[in-house]
């Protein structure tokens, strides 16, 4: 009898242990299922925040409020079932390059501008500072942080009723601290008319060099055009011609585009040089350094179709093509002088044709502010009596006349810049050239903040 009672007791203990093991196994299985649910929610949140960051950064640097709203909208649309607005925090940064672990402040304000007195955090070749669009800061990076509380289906059985996932996503627009890598073909059109003599010409050279040195010839190709035409021979390839001559493609293109599209990833079609134009001593560097002033007047009509022909004939298929044109005066000459002066109308028609041919045009009005602005010399038509600053603004892609040229401005993120000839003109002109270049090469990309 005692033996039977012992066997019965052992069977009872085994049953209890078996029940405990089953409960534990079920608990682990339940927890594994809930962890899978949490990981799925984490990935969904990550995807949604990435989509929101890339959408929101498209509105920078012009409109921080629009960037915030668009980012939240895309997060909500890309998270299954929608994500409550309160679960997403949106902030902004200025991201620039670093040199020896310190911020490369020459990137400010052309890349972005967080204002004075900020703290920079640097790592992996970039530096970032908190940036507040509402305070007037110029920000190139948006940061989204989101969290989701995920109720567990089975976790409550083991005392874990829910889990929380936290994700951080950030996207930058433009150079983002390093030379841009987007493929683009660019033609600079630099004014070297007599009104640009002296320090103005030095400022124009500095601005052109800033574009030359910030690009990567493995990705971007660069051409140099002059306003007005050049001689095709001599020690300096960009020396001015003595007369305006003609502007027929292709025979006259070298007169207006003395240094054709140049780069290192060459396809063999362009008769110009395969060169690293960032190097001192390159044909591009020599031409920018040695060009002098022309006495042929301000011809805004002919350089544009010549640069357009160069870009569309020798540029790469499927690559963004752009012109950056800088001038300090109203047009007063062309190779096709009409009986009735319509120089502004001709200039605008040339720009319109280039834009219709797929060229993005950025224009820089240098010194066309206040009393230094000039009326068009047109005797009739739409442009009669209208100001040169309005013409230069209208010639740009995605631009209107704005409010003239009250000062250094591109607050509306369009393709028109205004730079007065005042103290700081060299830096301001350089920044305008660099901002236009960044916009052309910009694109947006997800980045990891330092």
Short mmCIF file of C-alpha atoms in Angstrom, two decimals:
data_model
loop_
_atom_site.label_atom_id
_atom_site.label_comp_id
_atom_site.label_asym_id
_atom_site.label_seq_id
_atom_site.Cartn_x
_atom_site.Cartn_y
_atom_site.Cartn_z
CA UNK A 1 0.00 0.00 0.00
CA UNK A 2 2.82 2.36 0.83
CA UNK A 3 4.41 1.66 -2.54
CA UNK A 4 1.22 2.57 -4.40
CA UNK A 5 0.88 5.84 -2.48
CA UNK A 6 4.46 6.78 -3.45
CA UNK A 7 3.83 6.13 -7.16
CA UNK A 8 0.65 8.20 -7.00
CA UNK A 9 2.52 11.11 -5.35
CA UNK A 10 5.24 11.06 -8.03
CA UNK A 11 2.63 11.15 -10.78
CA UNK A 12 1.08 14.22 -9.15
CA UNK A 13 4.44 16.02 -8.98
CA UNK A 14 5.20 15.26 -12.62
CA UNK A 15 1.81 16.63 -13.64
CA UNK A 16 2.47 19.86 -11.76
CA UNK A 17 5.92 20.22 -13.33
CA UNK A 18 4.52 19.46 -16.77
CA UNK A 19 1.86 22.11 -16.31
CA UNK A 20 4.47 24.66 -15.23
CA UNK A 21 6.67 23.86 -18.22
CA UNK A 22 3.72 24.19 -20.60
CA UNK A 23 2.81 27.58 -19.09
CA UNK A 24 6.42 28.76 -19.42
CA UNK A 25 6.66 27.54 -23.01
CA UNK A 26 3.40 29.22 -23.88
CA UNK A 27 4.66 32.39 -22.22
CA UNK A 28 7.89 32.34 -24.23
CA UNK A 29 5.94 31.69 -27.45
CA UNK A 30 3.55 34.53 -26.63
CA UNK A 31 6.46 36.85 -25.87
CA UNK A 32 8.17 35.85 -29.12
CA UNK A 33 4.98 36.65 -31.06
CA UNK A 34 4.67 40.02 -29.34
CA UNK A 35 8.34 40.84 -29.93
CA UNK A 36 7.73 40.13 -33.62
CA UNK A 37 4.78 42.52 -33.53
CA UNK A 38 7.01 45.16 -31.91
CA UNK A 39 9.74 44.69 -34.50
CA UNK A 40 7.19 44.99 -37.30
CA UNK A 41 5.85 48.21 -35.78
CA UNK A 42 9.43 49.49 -35.46
CA UNK A 43 10.11 48.85 -39.17
CA UNK A 44 6.82 50.46 -40.17
CA UNK A 45 7.66 53.51 -38.08
CA UNK A 46 11.15 53.70 -39.54
CA UNK A 47 9.80 53.58 -43.09
CA UNK A 48 7.19 56.23 -42.30
CA UNK A 49 9.70 58.59 -40.68
CA UNK A 50 12.13 58.17 -43.59
CA UNK A 51 9.33 59.05 -46.01
CA UNK A 52 8.35 62.03 -43.88
CA UNK A 53 11.91 63.31 -43.61
CA UNK A 54 12.53 63.10 -47.36
CA UNK A 55 9.22 64.82 -48.09
CA UNK A 56 9.70 67.56 -45.51
CA UNK A 57 13.26 68.41 -46.47
CA UNK A 58 12.06 69.25 -50.00
CA UNK A 59 10.63 72.48 -48.53
CA UNK A 60 13.93 73.59 -47.02
CA UNK A 61 15.47 76.07 -46.66
CA UNK A 62 12.60 78.32 -47.73
CA UNK A 63 9.71 77.25 -45.51
CA UNK A 64 10.24 75.48 -42.19
CA UNK A 65 6.52 75.46 -41.37
CA UNK A 66 5.70 73.78 -44.68
CA UNK A 67 8.53 71.27 -44.10
CA UNK A 68 7.08 70.39 -40.69
CA UNK A 69 3.54 69.99 -42.05
CA UNK A 70 4.58 67.93 -45.07
CA UNK A 71 6.79 65.65 -42.95
CA UNK A 72 3.92 64.90 -40.56
CA UNK A 73 1.54 64.31 -43.45
CA UNK A 74 3.82 61.74 -45.07
CA UNK A 75 4.49 59.98 -41.78
CA UNK A 76 0.76 59.62 -41.21
CA UNK A 77 0.15 58.40 -44.76
CA UNK A 78 2.95 55.85 -44.64
CA UNK A 79 2.29 54.33 -41.21
CA UNK A 80 -0.38 51.60 -41.30
CA UNK A 81 -3.57 53.01 -39.86
CA UNK A 82 -2.02 56.45 -39.41
CA UNK A 83 0.19 57.77 -36.64
CA UNK A 84 -1.07 60.37 -34.14
CA UNK A 85 0.56 63.74 -34.71
CA UNK A 86 1.66 63.91 -31.09
CA UNK A 87 3.82 60.84 -31.56
CA UNK A 88 6.15 62.68 -33.99
CA UNK A 89 8.63 65.42 -32.99
CA UNK A 90 10.07 67.61 -35.78
CA UNK A 91 13.25 69.65 -35.35
CA UNK A 92 15.82 71.11 -37.73
CA UNK A 93 19.59 71.24 -38.11
CA UNK A 94 22.26 73.02 -40.13
CA UNK A 95 24.67 70.37 -41.43
CA UNK A 96 28.02 71.46 -42.90
CA UNK A 97 31.42 69.92 -43.52
CA UNK A 98 34.18 69.49 -40.99
CA UNK A 99 37.93 70.06 -41.16
CA UNK A 100 40.12 68.30 -38.61
CA UNK A 101 37.07 67.69 -36.44
CA UNK A 102 35.95 71.33 -36.44
CA UNK A 103 33.08 72.91 -38.42
CA UNK A 104 34.01 74.17 -41.90
CA UNK A 105 32.54 77.61 -41.35
CA UNK A 106 33.18 78.64 -44.97
CA UNK A 107 30.02 76.59 -45.69
CA UNK A 108 28.01 79.20 -43.76
CA UNK A 109 25.75 80.74 -45.00
CA UNK A 110 25.83 79.23 -48.49
CA UNK A 111 24.99 75.69 -47.31
CA UNK A 112 22.94 76.71 -44.27
CA UNK A 113 23.02 79.25 -41.45
CA UNK A 114 21.94 78.46 -37.85
CA UNK A 115 22.70 81.97 -36.60
CA UNK A 116 25.35 83.08 -34.09
CA UNK A 117 26.32 81.41 -30.84
CA UNK A 118 25.39 77.83 -31.75
CA UNK A 119 27.09 74.66 -30.56
CA UNK A 120 28.39 72.34 -33.28
CA UNK A 121 28.60 68.58 -32.93
CA UNK A 122 31.04 66.91 -35.35
CA UNK A 123 31.65 63.32 -36.40
CA UNK A 124 32.27 61.33 -39.60
CA UNK A 125 33.21 64.38 -41.64
CA UNK A 126 30.14 66.51 -40.89
CA UNK A 127 29.08 68.98 -38.22
CA UNK A 128 25.54 69.80 -37.12
CA UNK A 129 23.97 72.60 -35.10
CA UNK A 130 20.41 73.11 -33.94
CA UNK A 131 18.58 75.35 -36.41
CA UNK A 132 15.22 77.14 -35.93
CA UNK A 133 13.44 78.27 -39.11
CA UNK A 134 10.91 80.29 -37.10
CA UNK A 135 13.80 82.39 -35.76
CA UNK A 136 15.01 83.16 -39.29
CA UNK A 137 17.67 80.42 -39.44
CA UNK A 138 18.50 78.85 -42.79
CA UNK A 139 18.23 75.08 -42.25
CA UNK A 140 19.10 72.26 -44.65
CA UNK A 141 18.23 69.25 -42.48
CA UNK A 142 15.01 68.01 -40.90
CA UNK A 143 14.95 65.56 -37.98
CA UNK A 144 11.95 63.39 -37.12
CA UNK A 145 11.64 61.40 -33.93
CA UNK A 146 8.68 59.11 -33.41
CA UNK A 147 7.47 56.52 -30.97
CA UNK A 148 4.71 53.92 -30.97
CA UNK A 149 3.28 52.10 -27.96
CA UNK A 150 2.42 48.58 -29.12
CA UNK A 151 -0.11 46.62 -27.00
CA UNK A 152 0.93 42.99 -26.67
CA UNK A 153 -1.58 40.24 -27.38
CA UNK A 154 -0.12 37.64 -25.07
CA UNK A 155 2.49 39.51 -23.05
CA UNK A 156 0.06 40.44 -20.27
CA UNK A 157 0.02 36.77 -19.31
CA UNK A 158 3.65 37.13 -18.25
CA UNK A 159 3.36 40.68 -16.93
CA UNK A 160 4.47 42.57 -20.10
CA UNK A 161 1.33 44.29 -21.43
CA UNK A 162 3.02 46.50 -24.09
CA UNK A 163 6.23 47.60 -25.72
CA UNK A 164 7.46 50.94 -27.08
CA UNK A 165 9.48 51.54 -30.23
CA UNK A 166 11.51 54.76 -30.75
CA UNK A 167 12.95 55.75 -34.12
CA UNK A 168 14.98 58.76 -35.29
CA UNK A 169 15.21 59.77 -38.95
CA UNK A 170 16.94 62.76 -40.56
CA UNK A 171 17.24 63.98 -44.13
CA UNK A 172 19.46 66.68 -45.61
CA UNK A 173 19.10 68.75 -48.77
CA UNK A 174 22.09 69.98 -50.75
CA UNK A 175 25.78 69.48 -50.14
CA UNK A 176 25.15 68.17 -46.60
CA UNK A 177 28.70 68.80 -45.46
CA UNK A 178 30.53 67.24 -48.40
CA UNK A 179 30.93 67.88 -52.13
CA UNK A 180 27.72 66.96 -53.94
CA UNK A 181 27.66 63.62 -55.73
CA UNK A 182 24.64 64.14 -57.98
CA UNK A 183 25.53 64.16 -61.67
CA UNK A 184 24.85 67.56 -63.22
CA UNK A 185 26.16 69.60 -66.16
CA UNK A 186 26.60 73.32 -65.38
CA UNK A 187 27.52 76.35 -67.47
CA UNK A 188 28.61 79.54 -65.70
CA UNK A 189 27.93 82.78 -67.57
CA UNK A 190 30.07 85.49 -65.94
CA UNK A 191 29.67 89.22 -66.65
CA UNK A 192 32.97 90.92 -67.53
CA UNK A 193 31.58 94.09 -69.13
CA UNK A 194 33.23 97.46 -68.47
CA UNK A 195 30.93 98.20 -65.51
CA UNK A 196 32.43 95.13 -63.80
CA UNK A 197 35.95 96.56 -63.83
CA UNK A 198 38.23 96.49 -60.80
CA UNK A 199 37.01 94.87 -57.57
CA UNK A 200 33.80 93.69 -59.24
CA UNK A 201 35.80 91.50 -61.62
CA UNK A 202 37.81 90.13 -58.70
CA UNK A 203 34.56 89.31 -56.92
CA UNK A 204 33.24 87.56 -60.04
CA UNK A 205 36.44 85.51 -60.32
CA UNK A 206 36.17 84.50 -56.65
CA UNK A 207 32.55 83.43 -57.12
CA UNK A 208 33.40 81.38 -60.23
CA UNK A 209 36.35 79.74 -58.46
CA UNK A 210 34.06 78.81 -55.55
CA UNK A 211 31.88 76.78 -57.92
CA UNK A 212 34.93 75.24 -59.62
CA UNK A 213 36.43 74.06 -56.33
CA UNK A 214 33.24 72.82 -54.63
CA UNK A 215 32.29 70.41 -57.44
CA UNK A 216 33.62 66.90 -58.03
CA UNK A 217 34.62 66.38 -61.69
CA UNK A 218 33.85 62.68 -61.31
CA UNK A 219 30.18 63.57 -60.98
CA UNK A 220 29.72 67.15 -62.23
CA UNK A 221 30.82 68.72 -65.50
CA UNK A 222 31.47 72.45 -65.73
CA UNK A 223 31.67 74.94 -68.60
CA UNK A 224 32.72 78.60 -68.49
CA UNK A 225 30.85 81.17 -70.60
CA UNK A 226 31.61 84.87 -70.77
CA UNK A 227 29.52 87.96 -71.28
CA UNK A 228 30.73 89.20 -73.87
CA UNK A 229 32.58 86.99 -76.32
CA UNK A 230 36.23 85.87 -76.20
CA UNK A 231 39.04 85.58 -78.68
CA UNK A 232 39.67 81.96 -79.62
CA UNK A 233 43.47 82.26 -79.48
CA UNK A 234 46.16 83.78 -77.28
CA UNK A 235 47.70 82.96 -73.94
CA UNK A 236 44.37 83.47 -72.12
CA UNK A 237 41.57 81.46 -73.68
CA UNK A 238 38.98 83.85 -72.19
CA UNK A 239 40.49 87.17 -73.35
CA UNK A 240 37.72 89.47 -74.67
CA UNK A 241 37.02 89.91 -78.36
CA UNK A 242 37.18 93.42 -79.76
CA UNK A 243 33.78 93.19 -81.45
CA UNK A 244 30.60 91.35 -80.66
CA UNK A 245 30.65 89.46 -83.98
CA UNK A 246 28.16 86.63 -84.45
CA UNK A 247 26.63 83.84 -82.37
CA UNK A 248 26.09 80.88 -84.66
CA UNK A 249 26.31 77.29 -83.44
CA UNK A 250 28.58 75.46 -83.59
CA UNK A 251 31.15 77.76 -85.20
CA UNK A 252 30.85 80.60 -82.67
CA UNK A 253 30.30 78.52 -79.54
CA UNK A 254 34.00 78.66 -78.47
CA UNK A 255 33.82 82.47 -78.55
CA UNK A 256 31.00 82.48 -76.02
CA UNK A 257 31.96 79.29 -74.15
CA UNK A 258 35.79 79.47 -74.07
CA UNK A 259 36.01 76.44 -71.74
CA UNK A 260 33.51 73.78 -72.76
CA UNK A 261 32.06 71.11 -70.52
CA UNK A 262 34.93 69.60 -68.56
CA UNK A 263 35.12 66.63 -66.21
CA UNK A 264 36.81 63.30 -65.58
CA UNK A 265 34.09 60.79 -66.55
CA UNK A 266 34.36 61.46 -70.27
CA UNK A 267 32.40 59.81 -73.06
CA UNK A 268 34.58 60.99 -75.96
CA UNK A 269 32.05 63.24 -77.71
CA UNK A 270 33.20 66.65 -76.53
CA UNK A 271 36.12 68.30 -78.32
CA UNK A 272 37.15 70.05 -75.12
CA UNK A 273 39.47 68.74 -72.45
CA UNK A 274 39.05 65.89 -70.05
CA UNK A 275 40.35 67.61 -66.93
CA UNK A 276 40.16 67.89 -63.19
CA UNK A 277 38.98 71.49 -63.25
CA UNK A 278 39.40 71.78 -59.47
CA UNK A 279 43.19 71.73 -59.89
CA UNK A 280 45.22 74.92 -60.05
CA UNK A 281 46.74 75.15 -63.52
CA UNK A 282 43.78 73.46 -65.20
CA UNK A 283 42.32 75.14 -68.28
CA UNK A 284 39.27 76.14 -66.25
CA UNK A 285 41.30 77.64 -63.41
CA UNK A 286 43.53 79.55 -65.84
CA UNK A 287 40.57 80.95 -67.79
CA UNK A 288 38.77 82.18 -64.67
CA UNK A 289 41.97 83.70 -63.30
CA UNK A 290 43.00 85.50 -66.49
CA UNK A 291 39.80 86.85 -68.08
CA UNK A 292 39.67 90.63 -68.38
CA UNK A 293 36.97 93.16 -69.15
CA UNK A 294 35.17 93.57 -72.45
CA UNK A 295 34.03 96.77 -74.15
CA UNK A 296 31.36 95.13 -76.31
CA UNK A 297 28.45 96.07 -74.04
CA UNK A 298 26.02 93.93 -72.06
CA UNK A 299 24.66 91.18 -74.29
CA UNK A 300 22.32 88.90 -72.31
CA UNK A 301 20.78 87.45 -75.46
CA UNK A 302 23.60 85.47 -77.07
CA UNK A 303 25.50 83.73 -74.23
CA UNK A 304 22.40 81.75 -73.23
CA UNK A 305 21.76 79.90 -76.53
CA UNK A 306 25.51 79.27 -76.87
CA UNK A 307 25.67 77.73 -73.38
CA UNK A 308 22.45 75.82 -74.08
CA UNK A 309 23.94 74.37 -77.27
CA UNK A 310 27.05 73.28 -75.35
CA UNK A 311 24.99 71.64 -72.59
CA UNK A 312 22.54 69.85 -74.87
CA UNK A 313 25.13 68.80 -77.48
CA UNK A 314 27.93 67.60 -75.22
CA UNK A 315 26.13 67.08 -71.91
CA UNK A 316 25.16 63.67 -70.59
CA UNK A 317 21.83 62.07 -71.28
CA UNK A 318 19.43 62.04 -68.35
CA UNK A 319 21.52 64.47 -66.31
CA UNK A 320 20.25 67.77 -64.89
CA UNK A 321 21.57 70.72 -66.89
CA UNK A 322 21.80 74.24 -65.57
CA UNK A 323 23.03 77.76 -66.30
CA UNK A 324 24.14 80.21 -63.61
CA UNK A 325 24.12 83.71 -65.14
CA UNK A 326 25.42 86.77 -63.33
CA UNK A 327 25.08 90.34 -64.62
CA UNK A 328 25.30 93.83 -63.19
CA UNK A 329 23.38 95.78 -65.82
CA UNK A 330 20.55 95.98 -68.27
CA UNK A 331 21.19 94.59 -71.80
CA UNK A 332 22.31 97.13 -74.38
CA UNK A 333 23.80 95.04 -77.18
CA UNK A 334 23.38 91.79 -79.13
CA UNK A 335 24.59 90.17 -82.34
CA UNK A 336 21.18 90.87 -83.88
CA UNK A 337 20.60 94.56 -83.25
CA UNK A 338 16.96 95.33 -84.03
CA UNK A 339 15.85 98.49 -85.76
CA UNK A 340 13.61 99.11 -82.75
CA UNK A 341 15.62 98.46 -79.58
CA UNK A 342 14.16 95.48 -77.77
CA UNK A 343 17.19 94.15 -75.88
CA UNK A 344 15.26 93.06 -72.79
CA UNK A 345 12.66 91.29 -74.93
CA UNK A 346 15.46 89.45 -76.79
CA UNK A 347 17.16 88.45 -73.54
CA UNK A 348 13.95 87.12 -72.04
CA UNK A 349 13.17 85.21 -75.26
CA UNK A 350 16.62 83.53 -75.13
CA UNK A 351 16.05 82.49 -71.53
CA UNK A 352 12.56 81.20 -72.31
CA UNK A 353 13.91 79.09 -75.18
CA UNK A 354 16.63 77.61 -72.95
CA UNK A 355 14.12 76.74 -70.24
CA UNK A 356 11.89 75.12 -72.85
CA UNK A 357 14.92 73.05 -73.92
CA UNK A 358 15.20 71.60 -70.40
CA UNK A 359 17.82 73.94 -68.93
CA UNK A 360 17.41 75.23 -65.38
CA UNK A 361 18.47 78.87 -65.22
CA UNK A 362 19.68 80.61 -62.06
CA UNK A 363 20.26 84.35 -62.32
CA UNK A 364 22.25 86.64 -60.06
CA UNK A 365 21.53 90.38 -60.22
CA UNK A 366 24.76 91.97 -59.02
CA UNK A 367 24.34 95.58 -57.91
CA UNK A 368 20.86 96.02 -59.40
CA UNK A 369 19.44 97.36 -56.16
CA UNK A 370 17.70 100.64 -55.39
CA UNK A 371 19.08 103.59 -57.33
CA UNK A 372 21.59 101.29 -59.06
CA UNK A 373 18.80 99.52 -60.96
CA UNK A 374 18.26 100.57 -64.56
CA UNK A 375 15.27 100.61 -66.91
CA UNK A 376 15.23 98.44 -70.02
CA UNK A 377 16.23 100.37 -73.17
CA UNK A 378 13.38 98.79 -75.15
CA UNK A 379 11.50 101.36 -77.25
CA UNK A 380 8.27 99.36 -77.28
CA UNK A 381 6.55 96.23 -76.02
CA UNK A 382 6.15 94.65 -72.60
CA UNK A 383 9.63 95.52 -71.34
CA UNK A 384 9.57 99.21 -72.21
CA UNK A 385 10.50 101.11 -69.07
CA UNK A 386 10.65 98.02 -66.85
CA UNK A 387 13.65 97.61 -64.58
CA UNK A 388 16.66 95.37 -65.25
CA UNK A 389 16.20 93.57 -61.91
CA UNK A 390 12.74 92.46 -63.03
CA UNK A 391 14.19 91.16 -66.29
CA UNK A 392 16.95 89.21 -64.55
CA UNK A 393 14.41 87.71 -62.13
CA UNK A 394 12.03 86.76 -64.94
CA UNK A 395 14.82 85.09 -66.94
CA UNK A 396 15.35 82.61 -64.09
CA UNK A 397 13.49 79.34 -63.75
CA UNK A 398 10.75 79.29 -61.10
CA UNK A 399 10.98 82.98 -60.34
CA UNK A 400 9.00 86.17 -60.43
CA UNK A 401 10.13 89.75 -60.09
CA UNK A 402 9.79 89.39 -56.33
CA UNK A 403 10.14 92.78 -54.65
CA UNK A 404 13.05 93.98 -56.73
CA UNK A 405 16.49 93.94 -55.12
CA UNK A 406 16.23 95.36 -51.60
CA UNK A 407 19.36 93.48 -50.57
CA UNK A 408 20.96 90.06 -50.55
CA UNK A 409 17.97 87.77 -50.87
CA UNK A 410 16.73 84.40 -51.96
CA UNK A 411 14.26 83.85 -49.16
CA UNK A 412 11.65 82.28 -51.42
CA UNK A 413 13.98 79.47 -52.55
CA UNK A 414 13.55 80.28 -56.24
CA UNK A 415 16.22 80.62 -58.93
CA UNK A 416 16.82 84.37 -58.59
CA UNK A 417 19.45 85.99 -56.36
CA UNK A 418 20.11 89.65 -55.66
CA UNK A 419 23.53 90.85 -54.44
CA UNK A 420 24.27 94.55 -53.90
CA UNK A 421 27.70 96.01 -54.54
CA UNK A 422 28.30 96.95 -50.93
CA UNK A 423 30.59 95.84 -48.13
CA UNK A 424 30.78 92.07 -48.16
CA UNK A 425 29.89 91.87 -51.86
CA UNK A 426 32.60 89.30 -52.57
CA UNK A 427 31.33 86.87 -49.93
CA UNK A 428 27.69 87.51 -50.87
CA UNK A 429 28.33 86.94 -54.58
CA UNK A 430 30.27 83.76 -53.80
CA UNK A 431 27.44 82.54 -51.57
CA UNK A 432 24.88 83.20 -54.32
CA UNK A 433 26.92 81.16 -56.82
CA UNK A 434 27.36 78.35 -54.29
CA UNK A 435 23.68 78.32 -53.33
CA UNK A 436 22.68 78.07 -56.98
CA UNK A 437 25.17 75.23 -57.47
CA UNK A 438 23.90 73.42 -54.38
CA UNK A 439 20.34 73.76 -55.64
CA UNK A 440 21.34 72.23 -58.99
CA UNK A 441 23.32 69.39 -57.49
CA UNK A 442 21.24 69.19 -54.32
CA UNK A 443 18.73 66.44 -54.18
CA UNK A 444 17.85 65.10 -50.75
CA UNK A 445 19.21 62.16 -48.84
CA UNK A 446 18.86 60.46 -45.48
CA UNK A 447 21.83 61.08 -43.21
CA UNK A 448 23.06 60.03 -39.78
CA UNK A 449 23.63 63.01 -37.52
CA UNK A 450 26.90 63.32 -35.59
#
